[in-house]
Short mmCIF file of C-alpha atoms in Angstrom, two decimals:
data_model
loop_
_atom_site.label_atom_id
_atom_site.label_comp_id
_atom_site.label_asym_id
_atom_site.label_seq_id
_atom_site.Cartn_x
_atom_site.Cartn_y
_atom_site.Cartn_z
CA MET A 137 -77.93 -37.53 72.32
CA LYS A 138 -79.14 -37.06 75.88
CA MET A 139 -78.05 -33.54 76.60
CA ARG A 140 -77.80 -32.22 80.14
CA PRO A 141 -77.62 -28.45 80.77
CA GLY A 142 -74.14 -27.13 80.04
CA GLU A 143 -72.93 -30.42 78.57
CA GLN A 144 -70.79 -30.62 75.43
CA VAL A 145 -72.38 -32.49 72.54
CA GLY A 146 -70.51 -33.75 69.49
CA PHE A 147 -71.31 -33.57 65.80
CA LEU A 148 -72.77 -36.59 64.01
CA LEU A 149 -70.65 -38.43 61.44
CA CYS A 150 -71.01 -42.06 60.29
CA GLY A 151 -73.45 -42.79 63.08
CA LYS A 152 -71.06 -41.63 65.83
CA GLU A 153 -70.98 -38.57 68.03
CA TRP A 154 -67.61 -36.83 67.81
CA THR A 155 -66.74 -34.62 70.79
CA ASP A 156 -63.01 -34.10 70.21
CA GLY A 157 -62.24 -30.59 69.06
CA GLU A 158 -63.13 -26.96 69.61
CA ALA A 159 -66.60 -26.25 70.97
CA ILE A 160 -68.88 -23.22 70.91
CA GLU A 161 -71.41 -22.23 73.53
CA VAL A 162 -75.12 -22.11 72.75
CA ARG A 163 -76.96 -19.62 74.95
CA SER A 164 -80.62 -19.05 75.65
CA PRO A 165 -82.08 -16.06 73.78
CA TRP A 166 -84.24 -15.40 76.83
CA ASP A 167 -81.63 -14.91 79.56
CA GLN A 168 -78.30 -15.77 77.88
CA GLY A 169 -77.96 -18.78 80.17
CA LEU A 170 -75.80 -21.63 78.90
CA VAL A 171 -77.88 -24.24 77.06
CA GLY A 172 -74.87 -26.39 76.17
CA LYS A 173 -71.74 -26.65 74.06
CA VAL A 174 -71.38 -28.22 70.64
CA THR A 175 -68.21 -29.48 68.98
CA ILE A 176 -67.40 -27.70 65.75
CA ALA A 177 -66.54 -29.87 62.76
CA THR A 178 -63.44 -29.00 60.74
CA ARG A 179 -62.82 -28.96 57.00
CA LYS A 180 -61.19 -32.35 57.38
CA ASP A 181 -64.36 -33.70 59.02
CA ALA A 182 -66.45 -32.20 56.25
CA ARG A 183 -64.30 -33.81 53.53
CA GLU A 184 -64.59 -37.15 55.30
CA ALA A 185 -68.36 -36.74 55.45
CA VAL A 186 -68.45 -36.06 51.70
CA THR A 187 -66.35 -39.18 51.03
CA HIS A 188 -68.78 -41.33 53.02
CA ALA A 189 -71.77 -39.68 51.33
CA VAL A 190 -70.35 -40.41 47.87
CA ALA A 191 -69.69 -44.02 48.84
CA SER A 192 -73.28 -44.37 50.07
CA VAL A 193 -74.97 -43.14 46.90
CA ARG A 194 -75.31 -46.58 45.35
CA ARG A 195 -76.90 -47.86 48.54
CA THR A 196 -79.36 -44.99 49.02
CA ARG A 197 -80.27 -44.98 45.33
CA ALA A 198 -80.99 -48.71 45.49
CA LEU A 199 -83.23 -48.48 48.57
CA PRO A 200 -86.65 -49.66 47.40
CA ARG A 201 -89.52 -47.23 47.69
CA TRP A 202 -91.21 -49.29 50.41
CA LYS A 203 -88.05 -49.04 52.53
CA ARG A 204 -87.75 -45.28 52.13
CA LYS A 205 -91.42 -44.99 53.05
CA GLU A 206 -90.89 -47.18 56.12
CA ILE A 207 -87.92 -45.09 57.29
CA LEU A 208 -89.86 -41.85 56.90
CA GLU A 209 -92.88 -43.24 58.74
CA ASP A 210 -90.65 -44.46 61.58
CA ILE A 211 -89.13 -40.98 61.88
CA ALA A 212 -92.61 -39.46 62.12
CA SER A 213 -93.60 -42.02 64.78
CA SER A 214 -90.50 -41.21 66.84
CA LEU A 215 -91.25 -37.50 66.66
CA ILE A 216 -94.78 -38.19 67.90
CA GLU A 217 -93.37 -40.14 70.85
CA GLN A 218 -90.77 -37.43 71.58
CA LYS A 219 -92.90 -34.39 70.81
CA GLU A 220 -92.36 -32.67 74.16
CA ARG A 221 -88.62 -33.37 74.16
CA PHE A 222 -88.20 -31.70 70.78
CA ALA A 223 -90.47 -28.80 71.75
CA GLN A 224 -88.36 -28.11 74.84
CA LEU A 225 -85.14 -28.22 72.79
CA ILE A 226 -86.63 -25.62 70.43
CA VAL A 227 -87.65 -23.42 73.36
CA ALA A 228 -84.22 -23.69 74.97
CA GLU A 229 -82.02 -22.85 72.00
CA ALA A 230 -84.33 -20.81 69.71
CA GLY A 231 -86.39 -19.00 72.37
CA LYS A 232 -89.60 -19.94 70.59
CA PRO A 233 -92.72 -19.78 72.80
CA VAL A 234 -93.56 -23.30 73.91
CA ARG A 235 -96.97 -23.48 72.26
CA SER A 236 -95.44 -22.44 68.93
CA ALA A 237 -92.63 -24.95 69.46
CA ARG A 238 -95.17 -27.76 69.79
CA VAL A 239 -96.83 -26.61 66.57
CA GLU A 240 -93.43 -26.75 64.87
CA VAL A 241 -92.98 -30.37 65.94
CA GLU A 242 -96.45 -31.21 64.60
CA ARG A 243 -95.57 -29.62 61.28
CA ALA A 244 -92.33 -31.61 61.12
CA ILE A 245 -94.31 -34.80 61.74
CA LEU A 246 -96.61 -33.93 58.83
CA THR A 247 -93.55 -33.23 56.67
CA PHE A 248 -92.08 -36.70 57.25
CA LYS A 249 -95.47 -38.38 56.82
CA SER A 250 -96.01 -36.54 53.53
CA ALA A 251 -92.51 -37.43 52.36
CA ALA A 252 -93.33 -41.11 53.01
CA GLU A 253 -96.31 -40.81 50.68
CA GLU A 254 -94.28 -39.00 48.03
CA ALA A 255 -91.53 -41.64 48.18
CA VAL A 256 -93.86 -44.29 46.77
CA ARG A 257 -95.34 -41.89 44.21
CA LEU A 258 -91.93 -41.03 42.77
CA GLY A 259 -92.33 -42.51 39.31
CA GLY A 260 -91.84 -41.68 35.65
CA GLU A 261 -93.57 -41.86 32.31
CA SER A 262 -93.42 -43.69 29.02
CA ILE A 263 -92.47 -41.68 25.94
CA PRO A 264 -93.72 -42.61 22.44
CA LEU A 265 -90.78 -42.91 20.04
CA ASP A 266 -92.41 -44.53 16.99
CA LEU A 267 -93.31 -41.13 15.58
CA THR A 268 -91.53 -41.37 12.23
CA GLU A 269 -91.12 -44.12 9.67
CA GLY A 270 -88.30 -46.47 10.53
CA ASN A 271 -88.73 -46.14 14.28
CA GLU A 272 -91.33 -48.82 14.64
CA GLY A 273 -90.73 -50.88 17.75
CA ARG A 274 -88.97 -48.11 19.64
CA TRP A 275 -90.24 -47.01 23.04
CA GLY A 276 -88.96 -44.81 25.82
CA LEU A 277 -89.10 -44.50 29.57
CA VAL A 278 -88.22 -41.56 31.82
CA GLN A 279 -87.49 -42.12 35.52
CA ARG A 280 -86.14 -39.74 38.14
CA PHE A 281 -82.88 -40.63 39.91
CA PRO A 282 -81.24 -38.98 42.95
CA VAL A 283 -78.77 -36.24 42.03
CA GLY A 284 -76.26 -37.43 44.66
CA PRO A 285 -74.91 -35.93 47.89
CA VAL A 286 -76.71 -32.80 49.12
CA LEU A 287 -75.32 -30.00 51.27
CA ALA A 288 -78.23 -28.65 53.34
CA ILE A 289 -77.87 -25.40 55.29
CA THR A 290 -80.60 -24.33 57.71
CA PRO A 291 -81.38 -21.24 59.86
CA PHE A 292 -82.22 -20.83 63.54
CA ASN A 293 -85.87 -19.82 63.43
CA PHE A 294 -87.40 -23.24 62.69
CA PRO A 295 -84.64 -25.56 63.93
CA LEU A 296 -86.72 -28.74 63.46
CA LEU A 297 -89.15 -27.93 60.66
CA LEU A 298 -86.71 -26.38 58.20
CA VAL A 299 -84.27 -29.23 58.81
CA ALA A 300 -87.14 -31.63 58.08
CA HIS A 301 -87.78 -29.78 54.81
CA LYS A 302 -84.22 -30.68 53.73
CA LEU A 303 -83.89 -34.22 55.11
CA ALA A 304 -87.36 -35.64 54.42
CA PRO A 305 -87.29 -35.06 50.63
CA ALA A 306 -83.65 -36.20 50.47
CA ILE A 307 -84.57 -39.53 52.08
CA ALA A 308 -87.59 -39.87 49.78
CA ALA A 309 -85.38 -39.18 46.74
CA GLY A 310 -82.50 -41.40 47.91
CA CYS A 311 -79.89 -38.65 48.40
CA PRO A 312 -77.18 -38.68 51.10
CA VAL A 313 -77.09 -35.42 53.08
CA LEU A 314 -74.58 -33.25 54.89
CA LEU A 315 -76.56 -30.95 57.16
CA LYS A 316 -75.09 -27.71 58.48
CA PRO A 317 -77.47 -26.35 61.16
CA ALA A 318 -77.47 -22.78 62.45
CA PRO A 319 -74.87 -22.15 65.18
CA GLN A 320 -77.61 -20.87 67.51
CA THR A 321 -79.69 -24.08 67.22
CA PRO A 322 -77.56 -27.21 66.66
CA PHE A 323 -79.08 -29.48 69.33
CA THR A 324 -82.49 -29.95 67.71
CA ALA A 325 -80.84 -30.92 64.40
CA LEU A 326 -78.47 -33.37 66.12
CA ALA A 327 -81.37 -34.98 67.99
CA LEU A 328 -83.29 -35.38 64.73
CA GLY A 329 -80.21 -36.89 63.08
CA GLU A 330 -80.14 -39.63 65.73
CA VAL A 331 -83.84 -40.33 65.17
CA ILE A 332 -83.24 -40.68 61.43
CA LEU A 333 -80.39 -43.15 61.87
CA LYS A 334 -82.37 -45.23 64.36
CA ALA A 335 -85.15 -45.43 61.76
CA GLY A 336 -82.76 -47.26 59.41
CA TRP A 337 -81.26 -44.59 57.14
CA PRO A 338 -77.65 -45.61 56.31
CA GLU A 339 -75.16 -44.12 58.78
CA GLU A 340 -72.71 -42.99 56.13
CA ALA A 341 -75.52 -41.17 54.25
CA LEU A 342 -76.13 -38.56 56.96
CA ALA A 343 -73.81 -36.14 58.70
CA VAL A 344 -74.90 -33.29 60.99
CA LEU A 345 -71.96 -30.91 61.07
CA PRO A 346 -71.89 -27.60 62.95
CA LEU A 347 -69.37 -25.80 60.75
CA ALA A 348 -67.89 -22.32 60.73
CA ASN A 349 -69.52 -20.17 58.05
CA GLU A 350 -66.26 -19.82 56.13
CA ASP A 351 -65.81 -23.61 56.09
CA THR A 352 -69.36 -24.06 54.82
CA ALA A 353 -68.68 -21.60 52.00
CA TRP A 354 -65.42 -23.42 51.25
CA LEU A 355 -67.30 -26.73 51.09
CA ALA A 356 -69.88 -25.32 48.66
CA GLU A 357 -67.17 -23.85 46.46
CA ARG A 358 -64.44 -26.49 46.47
CA GLU A 359 -66.15 -29.84 46.98
CA ASP A 360 -67.37 -30.86 43.52
CA ARG A 361 -68.55 -34.26 44.77
CA LEU A 362 -71.53 -32.46 46.28
CA LYS A 363 -74.26 -32.18 43.65
CA LEU A 364 -76.81 -29.87 45.26
CA VAL A 365 -76.62 -27.00 47.75
CA SER A 366 -79.96 -26.35 49.47
CA PHE A 367 -79.87 -23.18 51.56
CA THR A 368 -82.45 -21.43 53.74
CA GLY A 369 -81.42 -18.11 55.26
CA SER A 370 -80.60 -14.52 54.39
CA ALA A 371 -80.51 -13.21 50.83
CA ALA A 372 -76.95 -11.91 51.08
CA VAL A 373 -75.54 -15.25 52.25
CA GLY A 374 -77.68 -17.31 49.87
CA TRP A 375 -76.80 -15.48 46.68
CA GLY A 376 -73.16 -15.45 47.79
CA LEU A 377 -73.23 -19.23 48.13
CA LYS A 378 -74.80 -19.58 44.70
CA ALA A 379 -72.06 -17.46 43.15
CA ARG A 380 -69.43 -19.73 44.72
CA SER A 381 -71.07 -23.10 44.03
CA GLY A 382 -69.90 -23.56 40.47
CA ARG A 383 -71.84 -26.17 38.49
CA LYS A 384 -73.73 -27.54 41.47
CA ARG A 385 -77.47 -27.25 41.59
CA VAL A 386 -78.54 -24.59 44.07
CA THR A 387 -81.92 -24.03 45.70
CA LEU A 388 -82.43 -20.92 47.80
CA GLU A 389 -85.24 -20.15 50.23
CA LEU A 390 -84.35 -16.64 51.31
CA GLY A 391 -85.78 -13.63 53.05
CA GLY A 392 -88.96 -11.70 52.53
CA ASN A 393 -90.63 -8.38 53.12
CA ALA A 394 -94.13 -9.80 53.23
CA ALA A 395 -96.96 -7.47 52.29
CA MET A 396 -100.71 -7.69 52.71
CA ILE A 397 -103.66 -5.81 51.19
CA VAL A 398 -106.92 -5.30 53.08
CA HIS A 399 -109.79 -4.05 50.89
CA SER A 400 -112.92 -2.48 52.34
CA ASP A 401 -115.25 -5.19 51.01
CA TRP A 402 -113.91 -7.59 53.67
CA LYS A 403 -116.24 -7.10 56.62
CA ASP A 404 -114.77 -9.08 59.53
CA LEU A 405 -111.97 -6.69 60.42
CA ASP A 406 -111.66 -8.08 63.95
CA ALA A 407 -110.55 -11.44 62.56
CA VAL A 408 -108.19 -9.80 60.07
CA ALA A 409 -106.63 -7.67 62.83
CA MET A 410 -106.13 -10.73 65.01
CA ARG A 411 -104.46 -12.64 62.16
CA THR A 412 -102.33 -9.60 61.29
CA ALA A 413 -101.06 -9.23 64.85
CA HIS A 414 -100.33 -12.94 65.09
CA GLY A 415 -98.53 -12.90 61.72
CA ALA A 416 -96.51 -9.79 62.55
CA PHE A 417 -95.64 -10.33 66.22
CA GLY A 418 -95.87 -14.05 66.94
CA TYR A 419 -92.42 -15.55 67.69
CA ALA A 420 -91.24 -11.93 67.73
CA GLY A 421 -91.66 -11.69 63.96
CA GLN A 422 -88.74 -14.05 63.32
CA SER A 423 -90.12 -15.63 60.18
CA CYS A 424 -89.34 -14.85 56.54
CA ILE A 425 -93.10 -14.58 55.86
CA SER A 426 -93.88 -12.51 58.95
CA VAL A 427 -96.35 -9.72 58.12
CA GLN A 428 -94.22 -6.63 57.59
CA ARG A 429 -96.15 -4.26 55.30
CA VAL A 430 -99.94 -3.81 55.37
CA TYR A 431 -101.85 -1.67 52.85
CA VAL A 432 -105.44 -0.84 53.86
CA GLU A 433 -108.10 0.86 51.74
CA ARG A 434 -108.56 4.35 53.16
CA PRO A 435 -112.25 4.13 54.23
CA ILE A 436 -111.35 1.41 56.76
CA PHE A 437 -107.76 2.43 57.47
CA GLN A 438 -108.20 4.07 60.90
CA THR A 439 -110.65 1.44 62.13
CA PHE A 440 -108.38 -1.38 61.10
CA MET A 441 -105.27 0.29 62.50
CA TRP A 442 -106.72 0.61 66.00
CA LYS A 443 -108.03 -2.94 65.96
CA VAL A 444 -104.47 -4.15 65.31
CA VAL A 445 -103.21 -1.85 68.07
CA ASP A 446 -105.74 -3.33 70.48
CA ARG A 447 -104.71 -6.87 69.61
CA ALA A 448 -100.99 -6.02 69.85
CA GLN A 449 -101.48 -4.60 73.35
CA LYS A 450 -103.07 -7.84 74.49
CA MET A 451 -100.32 -10.14 73.26
CA VAL A 452 -98.41 -11.77 76.10
CA ARG A 453 -94.66 -11.15 76.11
CA GLY A 454 -91.96 -12.82 78.14
CA ASN A 455 -90.28 -16.12 78.97
CA PRO A 456 -90.90 -18.65 76.18
CA VAL A 457 -91.41 -21.50 78.66
CA ASP A 458 -94.62 -19.78 79.83
CA GLU A 459 -97.65 -21.40 78.17
CA ALA A 460 -99.36 -18.00 77.77
CA VAL A 461 -96.47 -16.23 75.99
CA GLU A 462 -96.92 -15.30 72.33
CA VAL A 463 -94.00 -12.89 71.87
CA GLY A 464 -90.69 -14.24 73.12
CA PRO A 465 -87.09 -13.02 72.88
CA ILE A 466 -85.09 -11.98 69.83
CA ILE A 467 -82.48 -14.64 69.01
CA ARG A 468 -79.44 -12.42 69.81
CA PRO A 469 -78.95 -9.10 71.60
CA SER A 470 -77.25 -7.75 68.46
CA ASP A 471 -80.37 -8.45 66.42
CA ALA A 472 -82.56 -6.67 68.98
CA ASP A 473 -80.17 -3.70 68.77
CA ARG A 474 -80.45 -3.69 64.97
CA ILE A 475 -84.27 -3.73 65.01
CA GLU A 476 -84.37 -0.87 67.52
CA SER A 477 -81.96 1.17 65.40
CA TRP A 478 -84.10 0.65 62.27
CA VAL A 479 -87.19 1.88 64.11
CA ARG A 480 -85.34 4.95 65.43
CA GLU A 481 -84.03 5.67 61.94
CA ALA A 482 -87.56 5.52 60.50
CA LEU A 483 -88.92 7.86 63.17
CA LYS A 484 -86.15 10.37 62.48
CA SER A 485 -87.09 10.25 58.79
CA GLY A 486 -90.75 11.07 59.41
CA ALA A 487 -92.47 7.78 60.28
CA LYS A 488 -95.05 7.78 63.09
CA LEU A 489 -94.87 5.42 66.06
CA VAL A 490 -98.44 4.16 66.52
CA GLU A 491 -97.74 1.48 69.12
CA GLY A 492 -94.85 -0.14 70.97
CA GLY A 493 -91.21 0.65 70.42
CA GLY A 494 -90.08 -0.43 73.87
CA ARG A 495 -87.78 -3.21 75.02
CA GLU A 496 -87.44 -5.33 78.13
CA GLY A 497 -84.16 -7.23 78.04
CA SER A 498 -84.26 -9.50 74.99
CA VAL A 499 -87.99 -8.94 74.32
CA LEU A 500 -89.15 -6.15 72.01
CA GLU A 501 -92.66 -4.78 72.23
CA PRO A 502 -94.97 -5.36 69.24
CA THR A 503 -94.39 -2.19 67.23
CA ILE A 504 -96.67 -0.53 64.68
CA LEU A 505 -95.42 2.24 62.39
CA SER A 506 -97.19 4.40 59.82
CA GLY A 507 -96.04 7.08 57.43
CA THR A 508 -93.16 4.92 56.24
CA LYS A 509 -91.70 5.26 52.76
CA SER A 510 -89.12 3.89 50.38
CA GLY A 511 -85.60 4.45 51.68
CA MET A 512 -86.42 3.44 55.24
CA LYS A 513 -85.01 0.07 56.26
CA VAL A 514 -88.28 -0.88 57.97
CA HIS A 515 -89.93 -0.43 54.57
CA ASP A 516 -87.30 -1.82 52.22
CA GLU A 517 -85.53 -4.59 54.13
CA GLU A 518 -86.49 -7.72 56.03
CA ILE A 519 -86.97 -6.65 59.64
CA PHE A 520 -87.10 -10.14 61.19
CA GLY A 521 -88.59 -8.67 64.33
CA PRO A 522 -91.98 -7.70 65.84
CA VAL A 523 -92.48 -4.60 63.69
CA VAL A 524 -95.21 -3.92 61.12
CA THR A 525 -95.97 -0.90 58.95
CA ILE A 526 -99.61 -0.03 58.11
CA GLU A 527 -100.38 2.44 55.32
CA PRO A 528 -103.56 3.58 53.49
CA TYR A 529 -104.31 3.31 49.78
CA ASP A 530 -107.02 4.75 47.54
CA ASP A 531 -106.73 2.65 44.40
CA PHE A 532 -106.33 -1.14 44.28
CA GLU A 533 -103.87 -0.98 41.38
CA ASP A 534 -101.73 1.39 43.45
CA ALA A 535 -101.76 -1.10 46.31
CA LEU A 536 -100.51 -3.84 43.99
CA ALA A 537 -97.72 -1.55 42.80
CA MET A 538 -96.73 -0.81 46.42
CA VAL A 539 -96.53 -4.53 47.19
CA ASN A 540 -94.32 -5.06 44.14
CA HIS A 541 -92.08 -2.13 45.06
CA SER A 542 -89.64 -4.42 46.87
CA ARG A 543 -86.60 -6.43 45.98
CA TYR A 544 -88.24 -9.37 47.74
CA GLY A 545 -91.11 -11.56 46.55
CA LEU A 546 -91.85 -14.52 48.82
CA GLN A 547 -95.55 -14.45 49.75
CA ALA A 548 -98.31 -11.85 49.86
CA GLY A 549 -101.71 -11.77 51.57
CA LEU A 550 -104.98 -10.39 50.23
CA TYR A 551 -108.34 -9.76 51.88
CA THR A 552 -111.09 -9.09 49.35
CA ARG A 553 -114.40 -10.70 48.34
CA ASP A 554 -114.06 -9.60 44.72
CA MET A 555 -112.79 -12.38 42.45
CA THR A 556 -111.79 -9.87 39.79
CA ARG A 557 -109.38 -8.30 42.27
CA VAL A 558 -108.15 -11.75 43.31
CA VAL A 559 -107.38 -12.71 39.72
CA THR A 560 -105.76 -9.34 39.03
CA ALA A 561 -103.56 -9.67 42.10
CA TYR A 562 -102.65 -13.26 41.23
CA ARG A 563 -101.60 -12.11 37.76
CA GLU A 564 -99.77 -8.94 38.79
CA LEU A 565 -98.06 -9.62 42.13
CA GLU A 566 -94.42 -10.68 41.88
CA VAL A 567 -94.41 -13.33 44.60
CA GLY A 568 -94.05 -17.07 44.97
CA ALA A 569 -97.54 -17.40 46.47
CA LEU A 570 -100.62 -15.25 46.99
CA ILE A 571 -102.65 -16.11 50.09
CA VAL A 572 -106.27 -14.94 49.78
CA GLY A 573 -108.36 -14.57 52.92
CA ASP A 574 -105.34 -14.82 55.21
CA THR A 575 -101.98 -13.26 55.93
CA PRO A 576 -98.79 -14.05 53.98
CA THR A 577 -97.56 -15.88 57.10
CA TRP A 578 -99.83 -18.85 56.35
CA ARG A 579 -98.07 -21.90 54.94
CA LEU A 580 -98.97 -25.56 54.52
CA ASP A 581 -95.84 -27.69 54.43
CA THR A 582 -96.92 -29.77 51.43
CA MET A 583 -97.42 -26.82 49.10
CA PRO A 584 -94.71 -25.44 46.78
CA TYR A 585 -92.88 -22.78 48.77
CA GLY A 586 -90.32 -20.28 47.58
CA GLY A 587 -89.97 -16.84 46.10
CA VAL A 588 -88.85 -14.66 43.24
CA LYS A 589 -86.45 -11.74 42.98
CA ASP A 590 -84.17 -11.69 46.05
CA SER A 591 -86.42 -14.15 47.90
CA GLY A 592 -84.91 -17.21 46.30
CA LEU A 593 -84.55 -19.80 43.60
CA GLY A 594 -86.43 -23.09 43.28
CA ARG A 595 -89.19 -24.44 45.50
CA GLU A 596 -89.51 -26.41 48.71
CA GLY A 597 -92.52 -28.45 49.80
CA LEU A 598 -92.17 -32.21 49.53
CA ARG A 599 -93.00 -32.98 45.91
CA TRP A 600 -91.19 -29.92 44.61
CA ALA A 601 -88.11 -30.44 46.79
CA ILE A 602 -87.91 -34.09 45.65
CA GLU A 603 -87.97 -32.84 42.08
CA GLU A 604 -85.04 -30.52 42.85
CA MET A 605 -83.14 -33.46 44.38
CA THR A 606 -83.67 -35.80 41.44
CA GLU A 607 -82.94 -35.65 37.74
CA PRO A 608 -84.77 -37.27 34.81
CA ARG A 609 -83.01 -40.04 32.95
CA MET A 610 -84.17 -41.33 29.58
CA LEU A 611 -84.19 -44.96 28.50
CA ALA A 612 -84.74 -45.46 24.76
CA MET A 613 -85.28 -49.03 23.57
CA ASN A 614 -85.23 -50.44 20.06
CA VAL A 615 -86.92 -53.83 20.28
CA GLY A 616 -87.42 -54.13 16.56
CA PRO A 617 -90.63 -54.02 14.55
CA ILE A 618 -93.60 -55.88 15.99
CA ARG A 619 -94.47 -58.78 13.70
CA GLU A 620 -97.75 -60.60 13.46
#
């Protein structure tokens, strides 16, 4: 796929690009200029993709581990060679600042490299079966086998990395995949699909299908030949898909309302303020683990607040192609309107605007609120924008309770030097991960990643995603008693 500005690109099915059919426009979040057009796949195309995926299962399952490893390593090598191309695609369709886009490509490279290592570690175990009299000579073996065709659905905010987190473990496990990318960011996924096929993955075992949302839901509900639905996106859509997916396995990596605690025994507040601003406002806060709620022990509350304000004021906003920009555009004008309305609603209900609140076109200023409370959307919901709330606390146990007072539970951050507090927080916080000495925005792509409550079901991260995409199968052998 060599896309020229404004050109129509087709979906990927059986190794071919299909351009016949209705197309949608993809526009730049920065200036709404036309990035290109992409052909929308139909239900008929999706059913055909499932048929090919089912037919390919025997082939992908039989691929030896060394071959899966080789394919994954070749994908990583191609991404290294095409790093700038992929970064520019991400900038164009997602509006991600170019430096952050390059980091995303680097993380995707690590994801495929790590999947290559996990592919050869995918093993099993022997099970003792001669545990009772009469079972002498029996032994057992458990191996993991691919579950079958996977429907993977990805969001706009990490159009390469989050696709990699679906496709890399599927290749390592030996599962065919139908990928439905976000309508705002199809080109990066289509370009990655071509890289994967050139690396040697069977053509019929991968389809990249921009589908209408209703057709995706129909596919999850009606197509029983799919064995796993892996979804990353909003809580409302994710839990709706799970309800409609019948007996299929479902993994959900959903939204968050990420909270952080800063205790007064942490002395380097300048560094914490810098990390907080980066975690809250970088990429305009369009991450499910963006820092949204910060609870600060009262003796350092004012000092910390103004350090974050100072850092927020210095963050460079504007065109994502600019190397200096840290805060780029919101993905759609409607989303910028929503974020503004939530801030206005909070201010009308008694919250205080500490910093920001303005807007220049598609770019929102880094915004800091205080005096927020339960019932305000900026407090209760996932903002997905460059807005953070900072509130004081007097008692550490109260701070833990405030973090838990949310229907979300993806990741939380904690700054303290006291190991007793660390252990208490680890035991008490209802989250998928506690990040100590950093913000909840930190993630390493090889670690188990996912949440509790409305933040999801199951875990991503290579080894854990491979486990979700495979199932254990027992082999019990009776070879008779061993005779001298």
